[in-house]
Coordinates of C-alpha atoms (C1' of nucleotides) in Angstrom, one line a residue:
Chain A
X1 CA 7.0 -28.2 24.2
X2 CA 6.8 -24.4 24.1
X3 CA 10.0 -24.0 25.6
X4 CA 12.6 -21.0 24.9
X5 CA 13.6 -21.1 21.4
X6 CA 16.3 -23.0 19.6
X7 CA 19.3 -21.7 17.7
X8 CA 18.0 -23.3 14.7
X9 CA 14.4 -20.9 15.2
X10 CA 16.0 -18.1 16.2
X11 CA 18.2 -18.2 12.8
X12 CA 15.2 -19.2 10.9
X13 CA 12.8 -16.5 12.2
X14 CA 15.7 -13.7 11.5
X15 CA 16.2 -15.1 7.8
X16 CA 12.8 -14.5 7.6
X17 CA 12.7 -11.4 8.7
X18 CA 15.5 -10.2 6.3
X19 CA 13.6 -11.6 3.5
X20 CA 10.3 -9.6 3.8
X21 CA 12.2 -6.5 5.0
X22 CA 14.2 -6.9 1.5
X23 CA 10.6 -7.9 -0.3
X24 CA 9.0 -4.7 1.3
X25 CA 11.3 -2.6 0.4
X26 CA 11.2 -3.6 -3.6
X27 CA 7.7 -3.4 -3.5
X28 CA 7.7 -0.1 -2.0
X29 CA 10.0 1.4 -4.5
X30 CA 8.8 -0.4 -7.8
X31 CA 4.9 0.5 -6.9
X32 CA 6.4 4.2 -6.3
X33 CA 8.3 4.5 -9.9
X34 CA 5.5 2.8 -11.3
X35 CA 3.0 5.5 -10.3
X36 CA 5.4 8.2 -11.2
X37 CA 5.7 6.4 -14.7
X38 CA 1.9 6.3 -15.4
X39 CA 1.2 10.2 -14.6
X40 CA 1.9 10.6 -18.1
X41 CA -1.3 9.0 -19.1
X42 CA -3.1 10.3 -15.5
X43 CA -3.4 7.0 -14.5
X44 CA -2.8 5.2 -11.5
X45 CA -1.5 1.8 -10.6
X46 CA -4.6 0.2 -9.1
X47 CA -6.2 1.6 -12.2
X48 CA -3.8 0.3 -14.6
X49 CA -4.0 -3.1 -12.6
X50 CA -7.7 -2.7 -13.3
X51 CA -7.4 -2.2 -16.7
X52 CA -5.3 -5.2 -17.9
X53 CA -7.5 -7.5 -15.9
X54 CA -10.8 -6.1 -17.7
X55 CA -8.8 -6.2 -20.8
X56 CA -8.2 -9.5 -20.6
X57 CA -11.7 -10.9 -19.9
X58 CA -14.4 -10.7 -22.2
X59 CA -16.6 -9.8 -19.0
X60 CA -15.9 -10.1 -15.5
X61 CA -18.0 -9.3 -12.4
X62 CA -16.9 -6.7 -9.6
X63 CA -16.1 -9.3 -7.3
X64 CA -14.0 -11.9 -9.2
X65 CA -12.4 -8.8 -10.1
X66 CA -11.6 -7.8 -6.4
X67 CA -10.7 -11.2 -5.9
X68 CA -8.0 -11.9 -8.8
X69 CA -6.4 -8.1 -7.8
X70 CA -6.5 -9.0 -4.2
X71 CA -8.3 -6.3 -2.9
X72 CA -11.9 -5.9 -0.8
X73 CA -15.2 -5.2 -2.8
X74 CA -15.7 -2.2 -1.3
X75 CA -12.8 -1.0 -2.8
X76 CA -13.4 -2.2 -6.3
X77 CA -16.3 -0.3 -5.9
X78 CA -14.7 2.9 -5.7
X79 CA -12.1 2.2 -7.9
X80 CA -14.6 1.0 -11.0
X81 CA -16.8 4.4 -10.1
X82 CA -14.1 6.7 -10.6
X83 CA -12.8 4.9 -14.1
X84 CA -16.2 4.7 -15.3
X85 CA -17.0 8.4 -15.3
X86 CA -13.4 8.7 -16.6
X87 CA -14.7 6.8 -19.7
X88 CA -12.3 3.6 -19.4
X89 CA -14.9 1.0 -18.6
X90 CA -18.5 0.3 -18.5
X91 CA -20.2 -1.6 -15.8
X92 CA -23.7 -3.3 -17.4
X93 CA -26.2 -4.8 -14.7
X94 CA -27.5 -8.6 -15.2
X95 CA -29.5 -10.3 -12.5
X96 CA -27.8 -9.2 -9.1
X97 CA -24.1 -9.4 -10.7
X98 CA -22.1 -5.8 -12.6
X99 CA -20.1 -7.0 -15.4
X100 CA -17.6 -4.6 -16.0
X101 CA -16.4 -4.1 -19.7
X102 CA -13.5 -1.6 -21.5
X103 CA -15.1 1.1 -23.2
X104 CA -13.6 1.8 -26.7
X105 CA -11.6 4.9 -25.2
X106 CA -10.2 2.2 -22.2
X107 CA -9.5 -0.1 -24.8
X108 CA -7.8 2.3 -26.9
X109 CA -5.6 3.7 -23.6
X110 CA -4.5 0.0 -22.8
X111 CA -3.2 -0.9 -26.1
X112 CA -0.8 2.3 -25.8
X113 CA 0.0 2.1 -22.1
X114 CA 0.2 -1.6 -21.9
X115 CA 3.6 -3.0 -23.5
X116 CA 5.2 0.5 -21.8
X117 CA 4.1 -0.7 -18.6
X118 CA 4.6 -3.6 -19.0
X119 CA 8.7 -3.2 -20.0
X120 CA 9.1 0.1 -17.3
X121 CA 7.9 -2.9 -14.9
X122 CA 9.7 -6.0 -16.3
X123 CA 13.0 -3.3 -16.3
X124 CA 13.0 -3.2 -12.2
X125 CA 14.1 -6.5 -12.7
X126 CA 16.7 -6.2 -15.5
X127 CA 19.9 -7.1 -13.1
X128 CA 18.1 -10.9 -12.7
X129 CA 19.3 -13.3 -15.7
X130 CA 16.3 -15.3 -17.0
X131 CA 17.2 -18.3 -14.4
X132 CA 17.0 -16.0 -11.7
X133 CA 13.7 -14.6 -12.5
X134 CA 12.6 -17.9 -12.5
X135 CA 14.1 -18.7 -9.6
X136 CA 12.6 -16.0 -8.0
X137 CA 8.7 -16.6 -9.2
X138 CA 9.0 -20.4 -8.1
X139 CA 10.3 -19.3 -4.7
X140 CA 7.2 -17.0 -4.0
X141 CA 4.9 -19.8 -5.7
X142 CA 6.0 -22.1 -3.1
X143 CA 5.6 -19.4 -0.2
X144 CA 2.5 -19.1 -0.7
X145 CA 1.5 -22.9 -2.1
Chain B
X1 CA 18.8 -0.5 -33.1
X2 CA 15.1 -0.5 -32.0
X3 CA 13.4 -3.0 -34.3
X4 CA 11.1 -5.7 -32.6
X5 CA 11.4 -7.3 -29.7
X6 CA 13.6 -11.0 -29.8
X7 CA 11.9 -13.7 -28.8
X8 CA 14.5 -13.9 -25.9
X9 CA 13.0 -10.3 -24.9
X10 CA 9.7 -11.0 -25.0
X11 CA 10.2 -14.2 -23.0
X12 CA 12.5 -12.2 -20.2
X13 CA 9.8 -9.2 -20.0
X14 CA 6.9 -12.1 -19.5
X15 CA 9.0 -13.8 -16.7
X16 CA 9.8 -10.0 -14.8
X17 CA 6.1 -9.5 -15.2
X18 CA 5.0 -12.6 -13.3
X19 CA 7.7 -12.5 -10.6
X20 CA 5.8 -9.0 -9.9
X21 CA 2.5 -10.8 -9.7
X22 CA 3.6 -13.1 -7.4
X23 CA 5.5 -10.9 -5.4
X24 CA 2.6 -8.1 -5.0
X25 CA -0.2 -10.8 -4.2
X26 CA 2.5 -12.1 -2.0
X27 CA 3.0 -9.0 -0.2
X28 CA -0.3 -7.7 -0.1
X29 CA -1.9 -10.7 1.4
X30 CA 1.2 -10.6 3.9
X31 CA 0.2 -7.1 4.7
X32 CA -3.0 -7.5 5.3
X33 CA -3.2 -10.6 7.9
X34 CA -0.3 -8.5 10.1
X35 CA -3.1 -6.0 10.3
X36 CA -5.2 -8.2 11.8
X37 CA -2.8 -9.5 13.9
X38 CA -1.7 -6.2 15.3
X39 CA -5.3 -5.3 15.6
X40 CA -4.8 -7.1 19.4
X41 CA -2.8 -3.9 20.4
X42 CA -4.6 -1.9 18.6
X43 CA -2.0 -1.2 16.1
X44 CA -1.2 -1.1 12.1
X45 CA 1.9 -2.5 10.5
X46 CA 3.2 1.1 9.9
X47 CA 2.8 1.8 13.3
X48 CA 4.9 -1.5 14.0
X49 CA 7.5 -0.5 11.3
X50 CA 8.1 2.9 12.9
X51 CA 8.3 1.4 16.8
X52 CA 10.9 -1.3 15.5
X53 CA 12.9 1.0 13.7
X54 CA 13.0 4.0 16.7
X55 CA 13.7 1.2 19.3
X56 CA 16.3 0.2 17.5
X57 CA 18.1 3.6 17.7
X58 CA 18.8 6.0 20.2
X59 CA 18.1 8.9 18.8
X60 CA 16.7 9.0 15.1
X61 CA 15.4 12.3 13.2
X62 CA 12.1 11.8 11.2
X63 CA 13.9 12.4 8.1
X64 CA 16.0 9.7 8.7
X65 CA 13.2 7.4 9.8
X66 CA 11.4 8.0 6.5
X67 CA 14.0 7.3 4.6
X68 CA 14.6 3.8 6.2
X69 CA 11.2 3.1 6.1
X70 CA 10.8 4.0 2.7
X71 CA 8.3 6.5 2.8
X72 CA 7.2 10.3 2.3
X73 CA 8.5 12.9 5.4
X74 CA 5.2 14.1 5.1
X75 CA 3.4 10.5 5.6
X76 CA 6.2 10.4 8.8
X77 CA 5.0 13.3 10.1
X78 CA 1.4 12.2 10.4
X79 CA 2.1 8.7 11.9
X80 CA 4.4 9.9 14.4
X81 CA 1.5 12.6 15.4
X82 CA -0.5 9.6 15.9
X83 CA 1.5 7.8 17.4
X84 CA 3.1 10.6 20.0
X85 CA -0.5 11.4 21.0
X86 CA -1.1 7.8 21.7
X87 CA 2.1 8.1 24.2
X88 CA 4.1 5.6 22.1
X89 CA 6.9 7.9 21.0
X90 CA 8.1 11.5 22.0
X91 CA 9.7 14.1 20.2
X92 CA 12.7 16.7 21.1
X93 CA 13.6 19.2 19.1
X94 CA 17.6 19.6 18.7
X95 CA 18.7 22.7 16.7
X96 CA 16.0 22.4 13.4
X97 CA 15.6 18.7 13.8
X98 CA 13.1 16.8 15.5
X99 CA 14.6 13.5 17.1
X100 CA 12.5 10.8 18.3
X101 CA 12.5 8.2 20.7
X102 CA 10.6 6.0 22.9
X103 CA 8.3 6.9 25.6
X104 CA 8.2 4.1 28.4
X105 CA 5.0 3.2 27.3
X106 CA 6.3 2.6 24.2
X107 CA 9.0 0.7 25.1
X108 CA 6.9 -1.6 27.3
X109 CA 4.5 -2.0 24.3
X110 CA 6.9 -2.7 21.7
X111 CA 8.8 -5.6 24.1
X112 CA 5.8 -7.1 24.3
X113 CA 4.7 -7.2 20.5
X114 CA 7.7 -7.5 18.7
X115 CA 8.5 -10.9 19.4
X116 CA 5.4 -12.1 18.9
X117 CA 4.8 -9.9 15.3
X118 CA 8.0 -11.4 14.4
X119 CA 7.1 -14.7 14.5
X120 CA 3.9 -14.6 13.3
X121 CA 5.7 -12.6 9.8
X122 CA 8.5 -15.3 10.0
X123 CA 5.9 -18.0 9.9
X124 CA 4.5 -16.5 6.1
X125 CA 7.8 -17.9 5.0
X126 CA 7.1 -20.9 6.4
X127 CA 6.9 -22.8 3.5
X128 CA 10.4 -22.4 2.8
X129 CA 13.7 -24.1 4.1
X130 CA 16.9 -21.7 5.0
X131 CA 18.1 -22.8 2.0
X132 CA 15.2 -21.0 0.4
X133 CA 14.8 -17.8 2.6
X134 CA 18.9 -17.2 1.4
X135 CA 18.2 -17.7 -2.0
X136 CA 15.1 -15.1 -1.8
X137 CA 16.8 -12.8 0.3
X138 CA 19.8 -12.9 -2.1
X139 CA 17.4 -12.6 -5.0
X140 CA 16.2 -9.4 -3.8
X141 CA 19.1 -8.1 -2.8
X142 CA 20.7 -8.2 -6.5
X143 CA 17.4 -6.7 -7.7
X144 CA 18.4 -3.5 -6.3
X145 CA 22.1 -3.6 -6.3
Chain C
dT1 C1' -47.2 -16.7 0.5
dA2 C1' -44.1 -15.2 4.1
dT3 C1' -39.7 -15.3 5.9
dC4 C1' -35.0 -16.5 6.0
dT5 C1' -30.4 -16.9 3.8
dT6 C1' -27.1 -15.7 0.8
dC7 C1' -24.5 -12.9 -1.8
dA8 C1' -23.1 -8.7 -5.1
dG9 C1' -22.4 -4.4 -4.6
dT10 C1' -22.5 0.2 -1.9
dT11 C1' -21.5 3.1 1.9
dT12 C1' -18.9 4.8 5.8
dA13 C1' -15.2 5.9 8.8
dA14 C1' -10.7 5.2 9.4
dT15 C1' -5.6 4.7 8.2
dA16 C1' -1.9 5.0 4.8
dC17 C1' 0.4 7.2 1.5
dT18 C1' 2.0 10.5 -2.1
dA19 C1' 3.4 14.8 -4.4
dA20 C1' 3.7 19.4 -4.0
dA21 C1' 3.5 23.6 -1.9
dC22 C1' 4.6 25.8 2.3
dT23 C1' 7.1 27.3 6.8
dG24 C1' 10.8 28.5 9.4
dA25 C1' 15.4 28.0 10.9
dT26 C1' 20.3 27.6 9.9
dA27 C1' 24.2 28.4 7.3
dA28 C1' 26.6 30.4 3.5
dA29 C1' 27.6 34.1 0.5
dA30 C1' 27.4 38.7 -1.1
Chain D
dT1 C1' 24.6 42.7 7.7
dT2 C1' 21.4 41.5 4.3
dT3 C1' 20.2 38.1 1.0
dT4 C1' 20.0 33.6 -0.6
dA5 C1' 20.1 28.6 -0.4
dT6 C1' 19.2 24.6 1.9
dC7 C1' 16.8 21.5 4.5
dA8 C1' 13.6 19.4 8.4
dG9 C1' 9.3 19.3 9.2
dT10 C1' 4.2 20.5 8.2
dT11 C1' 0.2 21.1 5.6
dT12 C1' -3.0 20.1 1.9
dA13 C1' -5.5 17.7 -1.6
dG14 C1' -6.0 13.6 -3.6
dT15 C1' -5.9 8.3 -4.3
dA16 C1' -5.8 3.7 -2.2
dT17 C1' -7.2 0.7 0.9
dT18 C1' -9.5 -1.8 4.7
dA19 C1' -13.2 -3.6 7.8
dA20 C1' -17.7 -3.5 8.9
dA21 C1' -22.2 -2.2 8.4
dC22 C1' -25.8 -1.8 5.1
dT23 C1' -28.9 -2.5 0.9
dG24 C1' -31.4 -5.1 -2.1
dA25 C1' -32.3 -8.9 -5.1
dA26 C1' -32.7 -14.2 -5.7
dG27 C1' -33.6 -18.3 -4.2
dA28 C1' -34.8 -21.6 -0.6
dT29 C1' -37.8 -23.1 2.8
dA30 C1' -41.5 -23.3 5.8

DNA sequence: TATCTTCAGTTTAATACTAAACTGATAAAA
DNA sequence: TTTTATCAGTTTAGTATTAAACTGAAGATA
């Protein structure tokens, strides 16, 4: 049954297509404003990302860190490293596992950057209504379900 | 006019901020297993991007391909240094632009792993009728009208 | 006790990407 | 004709990111 494809693939695969070239190209663009947004606190996106997840966890090891960002270990390690000797977080050794926790100074620049973020990212989607956003979030939930 | 947020606002910027979630852990996991996929031809998904869009044109200037792609001239001009040394692509200079195309090589290369890299991004939407790819592509699309 | 396994974190080498400064050629204006 | 503006492409310095190899500590097992 690996015969040439149908119509019915062929239109399928190319809808496809359009949808993650669209997808990319959002994603592209919002992570690029984004970045530009958060110079005014010197601060980067996969640090910011870092940040709220910290913030939101009383403790958390490196690697359910890595793991809820999506990223590898090896780069939470760097990451962690260079906000630690900025002063954002601490990282406190217990048996084999780092926990990583906000410093007050981290704690202190979250609370301020956080709700602008947090708006300057909910704005790139301002020209969705509230059913559309919706919409939207329960169409990538099932992609990836 | 710039009292507190509604409770209408703060329930539109929570809904923006998890359609980014999903979207970005969508993406970045997307991203990632085309790498590996690619890794068979020993190439990277920007590599991919860049042969798809120059064998799609006849002649294309590496401005113009950055700004399709979405990306820096200067992050263009390293790829396609790459990729010109690796005998994918050529360059010819025309007056003060630099127009690229495909080298036979190329060409042979790309024939060979577009169709198959197509598919294999096509099938990350797999979870999703027509229906559904529309309604995402549509989304997206009124994002950034 | 000695050795194996597992697993958190680190390191390394590579690509990707950006912003910003720079180069150099063309075209426009003085 | 000389100067200026513009614009394609390059370079540079820095962050992000990965995969894969490595380190080192716990715990298991022989």
């Amino acid at each position: 049954m690996n015969g040439p494809d149908t119509f019915r693939q062929k239109r399928e695969r190319m809808l496809s297509i359009l949808a993650w070239f669209r997808l990319s190209r959002f994603y592209h663009q919002s992570i690029r404003r984004s970045n530009q947004h958060l110079k005014k606190w010197n601060m980067t996106v996969a640090q910011f990302d870092v940040l709220v997840q910290v913030g939101s966890n009383v403790r958390i090891s490196q690697q359910d860190l890595a793991d809820q960002l999506l990223v590898t270990k090896g780069n939470m390690t760097q990451l962690l490293s260079k906000m630690e000797q900025l002063g954002w977080i601490q990282r406190e050794r217990e048996w084999k596992i780092k926990y990583i926790t906000l410093t007050d100074a981290g704690r202190e620049l979250l609370d301020e950057v956080l709700p602008v973020q947090e708006q300057f990212q909910a704005d790139q989607f301002g020209k969705l209504t509230i059913e559309e956003k919706k919409q939207l979030t329960a169409l990538l939930k099932k992609i990836q379900s």
